[in-house]
C-alpha atoms as one frame of an Amber mdcrd trajectory, in Angstrom:
protein
 -50.177 -24.344 -17.703 -48.140 -26.228 -20.834 -47.347 -22.873 -22.257 -45.732
 -20.976 -19.436 -44.030 -24.137 -18.452 -42.512 -23.751 -22.299 -42.139 -20.317
 -22.253 -40.228 -20.413 -18.757 -37.725 -23.353 -19.964 -36.953 -21.142 -22.969
 -35.770 -18.190 -20.313 -33.902 -20.412 -17.892 -32.078 -21.663 -21.006 -31.207
 -19.491 -22.460 -29.786 -16.701 -19.311 -27.854 -19.785 -18.518 -26.380 -19.920
 -22.004 -25.531 -16.038 -21.749 -23.998 -16.835 -18.157 -21.703 -19.520 -20.108
 -20.546 -17.781 -22.850 -19.547 -14.429 -20.987 -16.514 -15.936 -20.033 -15.278
 -15.926 -24.117 -15.595 -12.941 -24.525 -12.615 -11.406 -24.552 -11.321  -8.662
 -21.490  -9.521  -5.155 -23.416  -8.113  -3.716 -19.828  -6.274  -0.357 -20.953
  -5.357   0.822 -17.365  -1.834  -0.179 -16.270  -0.669  -0.675 -12.610   2.250
   0.320 -10.564   3.786  -0.993  -8.044   6.722  -1.114  -5.775   8.703  -4.234
  -5.446  11.242  -4.653  -2.135  13.279  -7.225  -1.925  15.129  -7.910   0.762
  19.174  -7.450   2.390  21.228 -10.335   3.195  23.637 -10.067   5.362  26.997
 -12.125   6.495  27.555 -13.345   9.775  30.580 -12.556  10.295  29.025  -8.120
   8.793  25.907  -8.742  11.667  28.669  -9.364  14.512  30.599  -6.638  13.663
  27.746  -4.232  13.793  26.823  -5.100  17.785  27.657  -2.628  20.041  27.176
  -1.836  23.737  27.597   0.540  25.801  29.939  -0.218  29.361  28.456  -0.920
  32.245  27.051   1.143  34.500  26.865   1.444  38.727  23.529   1.321  40.096
  22.638   4.173  41.325  19.848   3.392  43.784  19.919  -0.531  44.990  16.967
  -2.008  46.206  14.985  -5.454  46.920  14.155  -7.708  44.405  10.804  -9.224
  45.568   8.969 -12.035  43.964   5.736 -12.968  44.916   4.179 -16.271  45.063
């Protein structure tokens, strides 16, 4: 029984060492990724207000009643 416990403990220690030392392996990544960078465009308050356009008033074609139901 002690022999199996000794073998299992050595195996566990070996596996833990592999897991802990796997972070020391250098990663040689040779892939290049391309991406598009979007930058926000800001306007001044005067520019925004200058671009606001509205249509002239229109006559009501079919006047009706507006009913609010409580």
